[in-house]
PDB file of C-alpha atoms in Angstrom:
ATOM      1  CA  MET S   1      16.415  80.880 -70.048  1.00 48.00           C
ATOM      2  CA  GLU S   2      18.222  82.121 -67.034  1.00 51.00           C
ATOM      3  CA  HIS S   3      21.273  82.703 -69.140  1.00 52.00           C
ATOM      4  CA  ARG S   4      19.380  84.892 -71.616  1.00 54.00           C
ATOM      5  CA  ARG S   5      18.004  87.120 -68.906  1.00 53.00           C
ATOM      6  CA  SER S   6      21.364  87.637 -67.325  1.00 52.00           C
ATOM      7  CA  SER S   7      22.983  88.475 -70.655  1.00 54.00           C
ATOM      8  CA  SER S   8      20.268  90.989 -71.500  1.00 53.00           C
ATOM      9  CA  ARG S   9      20.656  92.556 -68.081  1.00 54.00           C
ATOM     10  CA  SER S  10      24.388  92.807 -68.510  1.00 54.00           C
ATOM     11  CA  ARG S  11      23.914  94.475 -71.902  1.00 53.00           C
ATOM     12  CA  SER S  12      21.519  97.032 -70.484  1.00 53.00           C
ATOM     13  CA  ARG S  13      23.965  97.700 -67.662  1.00 53.00           C
ATOM     14  CA  GLN S  14      26.742  98.168 -70.196  1.00 55.00           C
ATOM     15  CA  GLN S  15      24.645 100.662 -72.118  1.00 55.00           C
ATOM     16  CA  THR S  16      23.839 102.649 -69.010  1.00 59.00           C
ATOM     17  CA  GLU S  17      27.423 102.463 -67.823  1.00 70.00           C
ATOM     18  CA  ARG S  18      28.844 103.903 -71.040  1.00 78.00           C
ATOM     19  CA  SER S  19      31.013 106.915 -70.525  1.00 87.00           C
ATOM     20  CA  PHE S  20      29.953 110.432 -71.320  1.00 88.00           C
ATOM     21  CA  THR S  21      32.311 110.623 -74.325  1.00 90.00           C
ATOM     22  CA  GLU S  22      30.835 107.463 -75.823  1.00 89.00           C
ATOM     23  CA  LYS S  23      27.346 108.895 -75.467  1.00 90.00           C
ATOM     24  CA  CYS S  24      28.498 112.141 -77.091  1.00 91.00           C
ATOM     25  CA  LYS S  25      30.052 110.186 -79.959  1.00 90.00           C
ATOM     26  CA  ASP S  26      26.792 108.300 -80.502  1.00 90.00           C
ATOM     27  CA  TYR S  27      24.759 111.506 -80.487  1.00 91.00           C
ATOM     28  CA  LEU S  28      27.232 113.146 -82.848  1.00 91.00           C
ATOM     29  CA  ARG S  29      27.000 110.192 -85.250  1.00 90.00           C
ATOM     30  CA  GLN S  30      23.219 110.363 -85.164  1.00 89.00           C
ATOM     31  CA  PHE S  31      23.285 114.138 -85.700  1.00 86.00           C
ATOM     32  CA  LEU S  32      25.673 113.856 -88.667  1.00 84.00           C
ATOM     33  CA  ALA S  33      23.553 111.084 -90.167  1.00 84.00           C
ATOM     34  CA  PHE S  34      20.536 113.388 -89.900  1.00 81.00           C
ATOM     35  CA  LEU S  35      22.418 116.342 -91.407  1.00 74.00           C
ATOM     36  CA  PHE S  36      23.466 114.348 -94.433  1.00 79.00           C
ATOM     37  CA  SER S  37      20.010 112.974 -95.034  1.00 83.00           C
ATOM     38  CA  ASN S  38      17.714 114.798 -97.467  1.00 82.00           C
ATOM     39  CA  ILE S  39      15.755 116.494 -94.696  1.00 81.00           C
ATOM     40  CA  GLY S  40      18.940 117.629 -92.982  1.00 77.00           C
ATOM     41  CA  ILE S  41      20.381 119.149 -96.127  1.00 81.00           C
ATOM     42  CA  ILE S  42      17.126 120.984 -96.818  1.00 86.00           C
ATOM     43  CA  CYS S  43      17.130 122.344 -93.254  1.00 84.00           C
ATOM     44  CA  LEU S  44      20.760 123.474 -93.655  1.00 84.00           C
ATOM     45  CA  VAL S  45      20.006 125.304 -96.923  1.00 86.00           C
ATOM     46  CA  ILE S  46      16.940 127.019 -95.461  1.00 90.00           C
ATOM     47  CA  GLY S  47      18.839 128.033 -92.311  1.00 91.00           C
ATOM     48  CA  TYR S  48      21.754 129.289 -94.393  1.00 90.00           C
ATOM     49  CA  THR S  49      19.377 131.302 -96.575  1.00 92.00           C
ATOM     50  CA  ILE S  50      17.584 132.844 -93.582  1.00 93.00           C
ATOM     51  CA  ALA S  51      20.902 133.803 -91.973  1.00 92.00           C
ATOM     52  CA  GLY S  52      22.047 135.275 -95.299  1.00 90.00           C
ATOM     53  CA  ALA S  53      18.855 137.343 -95.556  1.00 91.00           C
ATOM     54  CA  PHE S  54      19.361 138.854 -92.099  1.00 91.00           C
ATOM     55  CA  ILE S  55      23.020 139.586 -92.795  1.00 89.00           C
ATOM     56  CA  PHE S  56      22.130 141.184 -96.130  1.00 87.00           C
ATOM     57  CA  ILE S  57      19.491 143.426 -94.523  1.00 86.00           C
ATOM     58  CA  TYR S  58      21.960 144.521 -91.842  1.00 85.00           C
ATOM     59  CA  VAL S  59      24.832 145.235 -94.243  1.00 84.00           C
ATOM     60  CA  GLU S  60      22.686 147.095 -96.762  1.00 79.00           C
ATOM     61  CA  ALA S  61      20.959 149.176 -94.092  1.00 74.00           C
ATOM     62  CA  ALA S  62      24.258 150.251 -92.523  1.00 66.00           C
ATOM     63  CA  ASP S  63      25.799 151.185 -95.877  1.00 61.00           C
ATOM     64  CA  HIS S  64      22.669 152.917 -97.153  1.00 61.00           C
ATOM     65  CA  ASP S  65      22.163 154.926 -93.932  1.00 63.00           C
ATOM     66  CA  LYS S  66      25.619 156.505 -94.011  1.00 65.00           C
ATOM     67  CA  HIS S  67      25.402 157.500 -97.645  1.00 67.00           C
ATOM     68  CA  SER S  68      21.796 158.697 -97.585  1.00 74.00           C
ATOM     69  CA  ASP S  69      22.288 160.714 -94.374  1.00 76.00           C
ATOM     70  CA  ASN S  70      25.060 162.739 -96.035  1.00 79.00           C
ATOM     71  CA  LEU S  71      22.953 163.319 -99.150  1.00 83.00           C
ATOM     72  CA  ARG S  72      19.900 164.333 -97.090  1.00 84.00           C
ATOM     73  CA  ARG S  73      21.980 166.753 -95.018  1.00 86.00           C
ATOM     74  CA  ASN S  74      23.531 168.321 -98.140  1.00 87.00           C
ATOM     75  CA  MET S  75      20.156 168.639 -99.855  1.00 88.00           C
ATOM     76  CA  SER S  76      18.578 170.186 -96.782  1.00 88.00           C
ATOM     77  CA  LEU S  77      21.345 172.781 -96.534  1.00 91.00           C
ATOM     78  CA  THR S  78      21.141 173.526-100.268  1.00 91.00           C
ATOM     79  CA  ARG S  79      17.342 173.845-100.169  1.00 92.00           C
ATOM     80  CA  ASN S  80      17.448 176.190 -97.160  1.00 92.00           C
ATOM     81  CA  ASP S  81      20.163 178.286 -98.788  1.00 93.00           C
ATOM     82  CA  THR S  82      18.161 178.548-102.017  1.00 92.00           C
ATOM     83  CA  VAL S  83      15.013 179.585-100.178  1.00 91.00           C
ATOM     84  CA  ALA S  84      16.971 182.224 -98.230  1.00 90.00           C
ATOM     85  CA  LYS S  85      18.444 183.623-101.453  1.00 89.00           C
ATOM     86  CA  LEU S  86      15.047 183.733-103.163  1.00 87.00           C
ATOM     87  CA  TRP S  87      13.550 185.492-100.156  1.00 88.00           C
ATOM     88  CA  SER S  88      16.421 187.956-100.170  1.00 86.00           C
ATOM     89  CA  TYR S  89      15.902 188.642-103.888  1.00 82.00           C
ATOM     90  CA  THR S  90      12.201 189.216-103.317  1.00 82.00           C
ATOM     91  CA  CYS S  91      12.227 191.440-100.281  1.00 83.00           C
ATOM     92  CA  CYS S  92      15.589 193.178-100.165  1.00 79.00           C
ATOM     93  CA  GLN S  93      17.913 193.122-103.168  1.00 73.00           C
ATOM     94  CA  PHE S  94      15.747 193.686-106.210  1.00 69.00           C
ATOM     95  CA  ASN S  95      12.764 195.792-106.928  1.00 69.00           C
ATOM     96  CA  THR S  96       9.937 193.338-107.532  1.00 64.00           C
ATOM     97  CA  PHE S  97       8.310 195.876-109.816  1.00 71.00           C
ATOM     98  CA  ASP S  98      11.288 195.457-112.159  1.00 76.00           C
ATOM     99  CA  GLU S  99      10.044 192.053-113.188  1.00 80.00           C
ATOM    100  CA  PHE S 100      12.695 191.332-115.827  1.00 84.00           C
ATOM    101  CA  VAL S 101      15.679 191.630-113.459  1.00 83.00           C
ATOM    102  CA  TRP S 102      13.922 189.765-110.655  1.00 82.00           C
ATOM    103  CA  ARG S 103      12.898 186.891-112.970  1.00 87.00           C
ATOM    104  CA  ASN S 104      16.415 186.547-114.369  1.00 88.00           C
ATOM    105  CA  GLU S 105      17.992 186.289-110.919  1.00 88.00           C
ATOM    106  CA  VAL S 106      15.354 183.857-109.646  1.00 89.00           C
ATOM    107  CA  ALA S 107      15.732 181.739-112.803  1.00 91.00           C
ATOM    108  CA  LYS S 108      19.525 181.590-112.331  1.00 93.00           C
ATOM    109  CA  GLU S 109      19.104 180.533-108.710  1.00 92.00           C
ATOM    110  CA  LEU S 110      16.493 177.891-109.558  1.00 93.00           C
ATOM    111  CA  MET S 111      18.657 176.486-112.388  1.00 95.00           C
ATOM    112  CA  SER S 112      21.564 176.211-109.961  1.00 93.00           C
ATOM    113  CA  PHE S 113      19.351 174.422-107.444  1.00 94.00           C
ATOM    114  CA  GLN S 114      18.013 172.132-110.166  1.00 94.00           C
ATOM    115  CA  SER S 115      21.499 171.083-111.259  1.00 93.00           C
ATOM    116  CA  ILE S 116      22.430 170.311-107.623  1.00 91.00           C
ATOM    117  CA  VAL S 117      19.272 168.214-107.202  1.00 90.00           C
ATOM    118  CA  ILE S 118      19.975 166.295-110.415  1.00 91.00           C
ATOM    119  CA  SER S 119      23.545 165.572-109.380  1.00 89.00           C
ATOM    120  CA  ASN S 120      22.420 164.363-105.938  1.00 86.00           C
ATOM    121  CA  VAL S 121      19.705 162.145-107.450  1.00 86.00           C
ATOM    122  CA  GLN S 122      22.364 160.580-109.661  1.00 87.00           C
ATOM    123  CA  LYS S 123      24.398 159.911-106.499  1.00 82.00           C
ATOM    124  CA  GLY S 124      21.424 158.136-104.887  1.00 77.00           C
ATOM    125  CA  TYR S 125      19.308 160.807-103.188  1.00 79.00           C
ATOM    126  CA  GLU S 126      15.686 159.666-103.000  1.00 75.00           C
ATOM    127  CA  GLY S 127      14.059 162.385-100.938  1.00 75.00           C
ATOM    128  CA  ASP S 128      13.668 163.094 -97.248  1.00 73.00           C
ATOM    129  CA  SER S 129      10.619 160.935 -96.601  1.00 67.00           C
ATOM    130  CA  VAL S 130      12.032 157.683 -98.028  1.00 58.00           C
ATOM    131  CA  SER S 131      12.734 155.053 -95.385  1.00 58.00           C
ATOM    132  CA  SER S 132      16.367 154.196 -94.870  1.00 56.00           C
ATOM    133  CA  ASN S 133      15.965 150.456 -95.351  1.00 62.00           C
ATOM    134  CA  ARG S 134      14.261 149.416 -98.554  1.00 71.00           C
ATOM    135  CA  TRP S 135      14.850 145.689 -98.091  1.00 79.00           C
ATOM    136  CA  SER S 136      12.061 143.607 -96.600  1.00 85.00           C
ATOM    137  CA  PHE S 137      12.792 140.180 -95.175  1.00 88.00           C
ATOM    138  CA  SER S 138      11.016 138.465 -98.068  1.00 88.00           C
ATOM    139  CA  GLY S 139      13.040 140.411-100.636  1.00 89.00           C
ATOM    140  CA  ALA S 140      16.305 139.723 -98.830  1.00 88.00           C
ATOM    141  CA  PHE S 141      15.353 136.041 -98.436  1.00 89.00           C
ATOM    142  CA  LEU S 142      14.652 135.732-102.154  1.00 89.00           C
ATOM    143  CA  TYR S 143      17.927 137.477-103.009  1.00 87.00           C
ATOM    144  CA  SER S 144      19.835 135.242-100.590  1.00 86.00           C
ATOM    145  CA  LEU S 145      18.142 132.159-102.029  1.00 85.00           C
ATOM    146  CA  THR S 146      19.094 133.078-105.589  1.00 87.00           C
ATOM    147  CA  VAL S 147      22.680 133.763-104.538  1.00 81.00           C
ATOM    148  CA  ASP S 148      22.903 130.469-102.611  1.00 62.00           C
ATOM    149  CA  ILE S 149      21.697 128.332-105.468  1.00 60.00           C
TER     150      ILE S 149
END
């Protein structure tokens, strides 16, 4: 009996006297065993998908902001220029009592503005009040999940 106690004590001393690297190796083995279990793989896929969603939101927001800022600026300048021309036609250049001439010039200006708006909408312009980031986390998560699988 005495021999059993001494051997168990020596084993416990050996376990406590293990070096730091041996402890790290044991923890690493346990961690890798967990990662390659079913629960570990599920956690890895979910973490990978969440990270992908955040990266996707960031990349899309940065790309969309640059492009939409240029389109908004161009549309704002075009709109202000069109309004200034229409005001000039109304108050200064043409006699508003000569309705035919005034209507023709205003129609030409509005058709020009309309073609610019159509071309900018085809390039991606969505208006001034649209938020810059259209991706929610749930939408980006779903997209990332479908890309991952």
